[in-house]
Tab-separated table of C-alpha atoms in Angstrom:
chain	number	residue	atom	x	y	z
A	174	GLU	CA	-271.697	12.449	-33.023
A	175	SER	CA	-268.992	11.200	-35.001
A	176	LEU	CA	-271.744	8.609	-36.748
A	177	ASP	CA	-274.086	11.158	-37.444
A	178	GLU	CA	-271.214	13.230	-38.942
A	179	LEU	CA	-270.626	9.920	-41.097
A	180	GLY	CA	-274.351	10.027	-42.197
A	181	GLU	CA	-273.843	13.612	-43.356
A	182	LEU	CA	-270.771	12.468	-45.251
A	183	ALA	CA	-272.621	9.624	-46.860
A	184	GLU	CA	-275.477	11.969	-47.951
A	185	THR	CA	-272.970	14.536	-49.254
A	186	ALA	CA	-271.314	11.535	-51.405
A	187	GLY	CA	-274.567	10.796	-53.007
A	188	GLY	CA	-275.749	8.015	-50.752
A	189	GLU	CA	-279.057	7.244	-48.925
A	190	VAL	CA	-278.376	6.056	-45.117
A	191	ILE	CA	-280.531	2.958	-44.415
A	192	GLY	CA	-279.312	2.235	-40.774
A	193	GLU	CA	-276.393	2.408	-38.440
A	194	GLY	CA	-275.025	0.204	-35.847
A	195	THR	CA	-272.266	0.317	-33.042
A	196	GLN	CA	-270.368	-2.073	-30.977
A	197	LYS	CA	-268.533	-1.815	-27.569
A	198	VAL	CA	-265.412	-3.896	-27.614
A	199	GLU	CA	-262.491	-3.919	-25.183
A	200	THR	CA	-260.044	-3.994	-28.266
A	201	LEU	CA	-260.586	-4.005	-31.854
A	202	ASN	CA	-260.442	-7.201	-33.730
A	203	PRO	CA	-257.445	-7.252	-35.998
A	204	ALA	CA	-258.951	-9.406	-38.636
A	205	THR	CA	-262.533	-7.748	-38.863
A	206	TYR	CA	-262.540	-4.645	-36.835
A	207	ILE	CA	-265.783	-5.541	-35.047
A	208	GLY	CA	-266.624	-8.811	-33.752
A	209	LYS	CA	-267.298	-11.505	-36.118
A	210	GLY	CA	-270.595	-12.297	-34.668
A	211	LYS	CA	-271.603	-8.673	-34.827
A	212	ALA	CA	-270.449	-8.401	-38.661
A	213	GLY	CA	-272.626	-11.379	-39.304
A	214	GLU	CA	-275.432	-9.741	-37.607
A	215	PHE	CA	-275.055	-6.560	-39.578
A	216	ALA	CA	-274.344	-8.361	-42.983
A	217	LYS	CA	-277.769	-10.397	-42.029
A	218	PHE	CA	-279.542	-6.663	-41.769
A	219	CYS	CA	-277.831	-5.174	-45.056
A	220	SER	CA	-279.101	-8.479	-46.949
A	221	GLN	CA	-282.484	-7.883	-45.864
A	222	GLN	CA	-282.534	-4.123	-46.592
A	223	ASN	CA	-280.708	-4.378	-50.111
A	224	VAL	CA	-277.744	-2.362	-48.821
A	225	ASP	CA	-275.045	-2.000	-51.376
A	226	THR	CA	-272.072	-0.331	-49.152
A	227	VAL	CA	-271.213	-0.276	-45.612
A	228	ILE	CA	-269.202	2.602	-44.396
A	229	PHE	CA	-267.086	2.215	-41.082
A	230	ASP	CA	-266.225	5.481	-39.067
A	231	ASP	CA	-262.707	4.492	-38.699
A	232	GLU	CA	-259.861	3.630	-41.036
A	233	LEU	CA	-259.595	0.102	-41.894
A	234	SER	CA	-256.773	-2.126	-42.460
A	235	PRO	CA	-256.423	-3.682	-46.125
A	236	ALA	CA	-257.112	-6.806	-44.286
A	237	GLN	CA	-259.868	-5.923	-42.656
A	238	ALA	CA	-261.538	-4.216	-45.430
A	239	ARG	CA	-260.988	-7.619	-47.684
A	240	ASN	CA	-262.292	-9.962	-44.460
A	241	LEU	CA	-265.483	-7.711	-43.939
A	242	GLU	CA	-266.213	-7.625	-47.771
A	243	LYS	CA	-266.304	-11.454	-47.376
A	244	ILE	CA	-268.707	-11.384	-44.747
A	245	PHE	CA	-270.929	-8.784	-45.795
A	246	GLU	CA	-270.529	-9.444	-49.706
A	247	VAL	CA	-270.989	-5.721	-50.441
A	248	LYS	CA	-268.965	-2.791	-50.987
A	249	ILE	CA	-266.904	-1.822	-47.633
A	250	LEU	CA	-265.475	1.746	-47.291
A	251	ASP	CA	-263.949	3.480	-44.509
A	252	ARG	CA	-264.273	7.126	-43.510
A	253	THR	CA	-260.967	7.974	-45.334
A	254	ALA	CA	-262.300	6.799	-48.499
A	255	LEU	CA	-265.530	8.288	-48.340
A	256	ILE	CA	-264.146	11.758	-47.685
A	257	LEU	CA	-261.776	10.908	-50.554
A	258	ASP	CA	-264.826	9.997	-52.826
A	259	ILE	CA	-266.426	13.476	-51.722
A	260	PHE	CA	-263.349	15.348	-52.555
A	261	SER	CA	-262.969	13.694	-56.095
A	262	GLN	CA	-266.533	15.090	-56.682
A	263	ARG	CA	-265.785	18.595	-55.550
A	264	ALA	CA	-262.462	19.437	-56.952
A	265	ARG	CA	-262.419	21.956	-59.801
A	266	THR	CA	-259.058	23.026	-60.277
A	267	ARG	CA	-256.225	21.034	-61.949
A	268	GLU	CA	-254.490	21.225	-58.631
A	269	GLY	CA	-257.297	20.023	-56.609
A	270	LYS	CA	-257.699	17.244	-58.973
A	271	LEU	CA	-254.115	16.054	-58.824
A	272	GLN	CA	-254.200	16.438	-54.769
A	273	ILE	CA	-257.089	14.108	-54.701
A	274	GLU	CA	-255.869	11.578	-57.083
A	275	LEU	CA	-252.644	11.460	-55.199
A	276	ALA	CA	-254.455	10.892	-52.008
A	277	GLN	CA	-256.728	8.240	-53.271
A	278	LEU	CA	-253.849	6.358	-55.103
A	279	GLN	CA	-251.949	6.042	-51.885
A	280	HIS	CA	-254.801	5.100	-49.888
A	281	LEU	CA	-255.498	2.393	-52.802
A	282	LEU	CA	-251.994	1.027	-53.145
A	283	PRO	CA	-251.815	-1.386	-49.973
A	284	ARG	CA	-255.459	-2.260	-50.835
A	285	LEU	CA	-254.834	-3.355	-54.476
A	286	THR	CA	-254.443	-7.184	-53.665
A	287	ARG	CA	-258.613	-7.745	-53.188
A	288	PHE	CA	-259.218	-6.414	-56.697
A	289	TRP	CA	-257.141	-9.538	-58.044
A	290	GLY	CA	-258.458	-12.109	-55.531
A	291	HIS	CA	-260.285	-13.935	-58.308
A	292	LEU	CA	-257.388	-14.568	-60.497
A	293	SER	CA	-255.437	-17.655	-60.149
A	294	ARG	CA	-252.776	-17.856	-57.542
A	295	GLN	CA	-249.872	-20.562	-57.990
A	296	SER	CA	-247.667	-21.380	-54.970
A	297	GLY	CA	-243.727	-20.330	-55.658
A	298	GLY	CA	-241.007	-22.943	-56.061
A	299	ILE	CA	-238.380	-23.626	-58.570
A	300	GLY	CA	-239.804	-23.543	-62.374
A	301	MET	CA	-243.201	-21.905	-61.060
A	302	ARG	CA	-243.420	-18.250	-62.257
A	303	GLY	CA	-246.381	-16.289	-60.130
A	304	GLY	CA	-249.777	-16.920	-61.150
A	305	GLU	CA	-251.809	-14.589	-63.527
A	306	GLY	CA	-253.192	-12.701	-60.437
A	307	GLU	CA	-249.604	-12.220	-59.003
A	308	SER	CA	-248.381	-10.568	-62.632
A	309	GLN	CA	-251.376	-8.554	-62.722
A	310	LEU	CA	-251.018	-7.354	-59.427
A	311	GLU	CA	-247.445	-6.269	-59.745
A	312	ALA	CA	-248.166	-4.714	-63.140
A	313	ASP	CA	-250.807	-2.669	-61.571
A	314	ARG	CA	-248.672	-1.814	-58.473
A	315	ARG	CA	-245.834	-0.594	-60.724
A	316	LYS	CA	-248.595	1.626	-62.735
A	317	VAL	CA	-249.906	3.046	-59.578
A	318	GLY	CA	-246.525	3.636	-58.204
A	319	GLU	CA	-245.390	5.546	-61.501
A	320	ARG	CA	-248.673	7.509	-61.354
A	321	ILE	CA	-247.989	8.520	-58.098
A	322	ASP	CA	-244.415	9.878	-58.797
A	323	ARG	CA	-245.821	11.692	-61.663
A	324	ILE	CA	-248.632	13.513	-59.766
A	325	GLU	CA	-245.993	14.441	-57.182
A	326	ARG	CA	-243.873	16.037	-59.575
A	327	ASP	CA	-246.639	17.960	-61.233
A	328	LEU	CA	-247.680	19.338	-57.589
A	329	ASP	CA	-243.935	20.441	-57.198
A	330	ALA	CA	-244.535	22.438	-60.222
A	331	VAL	CA	-247.776	23.752	-58.844
A	332	ARG	CA	-245.898	24.656	-55.563
A	333	GLN	CA	-243.524	26.768	-57.430
A	334	GLN	CA	-246.252	28.568	-59.293
A	335	ARG	CA	-247.809	29.491	-55.970
A	336	GLU	CA	-244.811	30.561	-54.467
A	337	THR	CA	-244.333	32.919	-57.570
A	338	GLN	CA	-247.760	34.052	-57.344
A	339	ARG	CA	-247.513	34.719	-53.404
A	340	ALA	CA	-244.057	36.725	-54.232
A	341	GLY	CA	-245.989	38.853	-56.694
A	342	ARG	CA	-248.684	39.454	-54.235
A	343	GLN	CA	-246.242	40.311	-51.305
A	344	ARG	CA	-244.716	43.105	-53.507
A	345	ASN	CA	-247.691	45.049	-52.894
A	346	GLN	CA	-246.878	44.576	-48.848
A	347	TRP	CA	-250.291	43.509	-48.322
A	348	PRO	CA	-250.864	41.358	-45.356
A	349	LEU	CA	-252.502	37.887	-46.121
A	350	ALA	CA	-255.431	36.650	-44.028
A	351	SER	CA	-256.347	33.093	-44.124
A	352	ILE	CA	-260.073	31.778	-43.051
A	353	VAL	CA	-259.860	28.495	-41.602
A	354	GLY	CA	-262.659	26.522	-39.747
A	355	TYR	CA	-264.447	23.244	-39.628
A	356	THR	CA	-266.324	22.231	-42.668
A	357	ASN	CA	-269.607	24.042	-43.438
A	358	ALA	CA	-269.065	26.449	-40.357
A	359	GLY	CA	-269.614	29.392	-42.723
A	360	ASN	CA	-266.002	30.142	-43.956
A	361	SER	CA	-267.119	30.753	-47.797
A	362	THR	CA	-269.935	32.811	-46.672
A	363	LEU	CA	-267.774	35.032	-44.666
A	364	LEU	CA	-265.504	35.547	-47.721
A	365	ASN	CA	-268.379	36.379	-49.855
A	366	LYS	CA	-269.979	38.552	-47.506
A	367	LEU	CA	-266.570	40.598	-46.752
A	368	THR	CA	-265.527	40.808	-50.371
A	369	GLY	CA	-268.083	40.391	-52.791
A	370	ALA	CA	-266.558	37.063	-53.929
A	371	ASP	CA	-269.092	34.407	-55.413
A	372	VAL	CA	-267.400	31.371	-53.904
A	373	LEU	CA	-270.031	28.336	-53.706
A	374	ALA	CA	-271.628	28.683	-50.262
A	375	LYS	CA	-273.801	25.631	-49.677
A	376	ASP	CA	-275.114	23.804	-46.277
A	377	ILE	CA	-273.224	20.815	-47.086
A	378	LEU	CA	-269.803	19.537	-45.926
A	379	PHE	CA	-266.663	20.416	-47.897
A	380	ALA	CA	-268.629	22.673	-50.418
A	381	THR	CA	-265.451	24.405	-51.443
A	382	LEU	CA	-261.871	22.660	-51.786
A	383	ASP	CA	-259.886	25.058	-53.920
A	384	PRO	CA	-258.588	27.977	-52.274
A	385	THR	CA	-259.956	31.493	-53.326
A	386	THR	CA	-258.137	34.604	-52.470
A	387	ARG	CA	-259.798	38.182	-52.745
A	388	ARG	CA	-258.606	41.793	-51.907
A	389	LEU	CA	-260.503	43.223	-49.031
A	390	ARG	CA	-260.499	46.928	-48.181
A	391	LEU	CA	-260.459	47.555	-44.354
A	392	PRO	CA	-262.093	50.650	-42.698
A	393	THR	CA	-258.796	52.122	-42.338
A	394	ASN	CA	-258.396	52.307	-46.027
A	395	GLN	CA	-255.614	49.323	-45.861
A	396	ASN	CA	-255.679	46.529	-48.179
A	397	ILE	CA	-255.491	42.872	-47.162
A	398	LEU	CA	-255.643	39.651	-49.016
A	399	LEU	CA	-258.325	37.282	-47.611
A	400	THR	CA	-257.966	33.351	-48.682
A	401	ASP	CA	-260.700	30.898	-48.058
A	402	THR	CA	-259.410	27.237	-47.781
A	403	VAL	CA	-260.938	23.764	-47.446
A	404	GLY	CA	-262.648	23.225	-44.408
A	405	PHE	CA	-261.268	20.851	-41.932
A	406	ILE	CA	-263.080	17.634	-40.101
A	407	LYS	CA	-262.193	15.340	-37.025
A	408	LYS	CA	-260.403	12.262	-38.142
A	409	LEU	CA	-259.125	14.033	-41.368
A	410	PRO	CA	-257.054	11.392	-43.053
A	411	HIS	CA	-253.155	12.247	-42.609
A	412	GLY	CA	-252.710	11.354	-46.329
A	413	LEU	CA	-255.249	14.185	-47.276
A	414	VAL	CA	-253.534	16.671	-45.091
A	415	GLU	CA	-250.158	15.817	-46.790
A	416	SER	CA	-251.325	15.760	-50.618
A	417	PHE	CA	-253.279	19.192	-49.642
A	418	LYS	CA	-249.923	20.565	-48.489
A	419	ALA	CA	-249.864	22.984	-51.535
A	420	THR	CA	-253.288	24.589	-51.120
A	421	LEU	CA	-252.888	24.572	-47.178
A	422	GLU	CA	-249.553	26.509	-47.802
A	423	GLU	CA	-251.840	29.357	-48.103
A	424	VAL	CA	-252.551	29.127	-44.253
A	425	VAL	CA	-248.978	28.530	-43.263
A	426	GLN	CA	-247.954	31.544	-44.995
A	427	ALA	CA	-250.763	33.866	-43.730
A	428	ASP	CA	-250.063	36.627	-41.278
A	429	LEU	CA	-253.374	36.226	-39.450
A	430	LEU	CA	-255.489	33.205	-39.190
A	431	LEU	CA	-259.274	33.952	-38.779
A	432	HIS	CA	-260.982	30.910	-37.198
A	433	VAL	CA	-264.628	30.769	-37.967
A	434	VAL	CA	-266.776	28.741	-35.427
A	435	ASP	CA	-270.534	27.990	-35.789
A	436	VAL	CA	-271.142	28.504	-32.259
A	437	SER	CA	-275.013	27.295	-32.748
A	438	HIS	CA	-273.286	23.749	-33.277
A	439	PRO	CA	-273.854	21.438	-30.452
A	440	GLN	CA	-270.113	20.255	-30.764
A	441	ALA	CA	-268.510	23.711	-31.285
A	442	ASP	CA	-265.819	22.919	-28.777
A	443	GLU	CA	-264.668	19.517	-30.528
A	444	GLN	CA	-264.771	21.414	-33.768
A	445	ILE	CA	-262.543	23.944	-32.654
A	446	ALA	CA	-260.240	21.402	-31.203
A	447	ALA	CA	-260.202	19.454	-34.638
A	448	VAL	CA	-259.162	22.395	-36.530
A	449	ASN	CA	-256.279	23.187	-33.972
A	450	SER	CA	-255.050	19.618	-34.218
A	451	VAL	CA	-254.953	20.016	-38.475
A	452	LEU	CA	-253.223	23.549	-37.708
A	453	ASN	CA	-250.583	21.767	-35.409
A	454	GLU	CA	-250.055	19.158	-37.811
A	455	LEU	CA	-249.426	21.842	-40.669
A	456	GLY	CA	-246.922	23.563	-37.974
């Protein structure tokens, strides 16, 4: 099921799935994640089919990604990188874009070395400065670090703005309800139906990222505020939850969480568990 979902994610990102493969192993190979023989077998298939990207369903360490790129000779992504790519295509607001860029840079930082593998490396020693590759790598690391600091400062400003908006809404004493659920369970459809909002509701994963709040008048004539937030997914990268804290604060601050479940989905129970696990992570 996890691989099927990975295929859906790949298509959402604009890819075309050519094939898939699995391997049963006692323990993961620290150097190549799967066995080297299996990696060679998959690499041969990819070369015959002109595949340009191979996506792994779990997070790869920077060293594993580098080693696999040498074996496959194509771009290697893991589930986290794929989800980040989809998010970067979907983010509409400045806040959403900042959150994605932060998560992407944090994911990229430990993986920077492989981009400069082609540049010279000199061995250290007295009178020997680092090679061109080393100095370029250090400069890049510093730039990425500085950019991360700047985005974190910008996101703090966004958080304060949100708190001001929230305080304004609370002055009306209207309760706040947040719709939560697995991605593509129908969260945005429900918001549109109940409040007449026009949030994008499509049969794709992560159609909406940016939170939308609308007023809803209940049959009792009471007003509540209803917020639609980003959908959750199994193996949601921790860094993404961290960088989306500002958006997901709408969930934390809510008086009521409305958990939407697509009961027609064969893995509805696992989806419920995945949503609950993200909610626990948010406290």
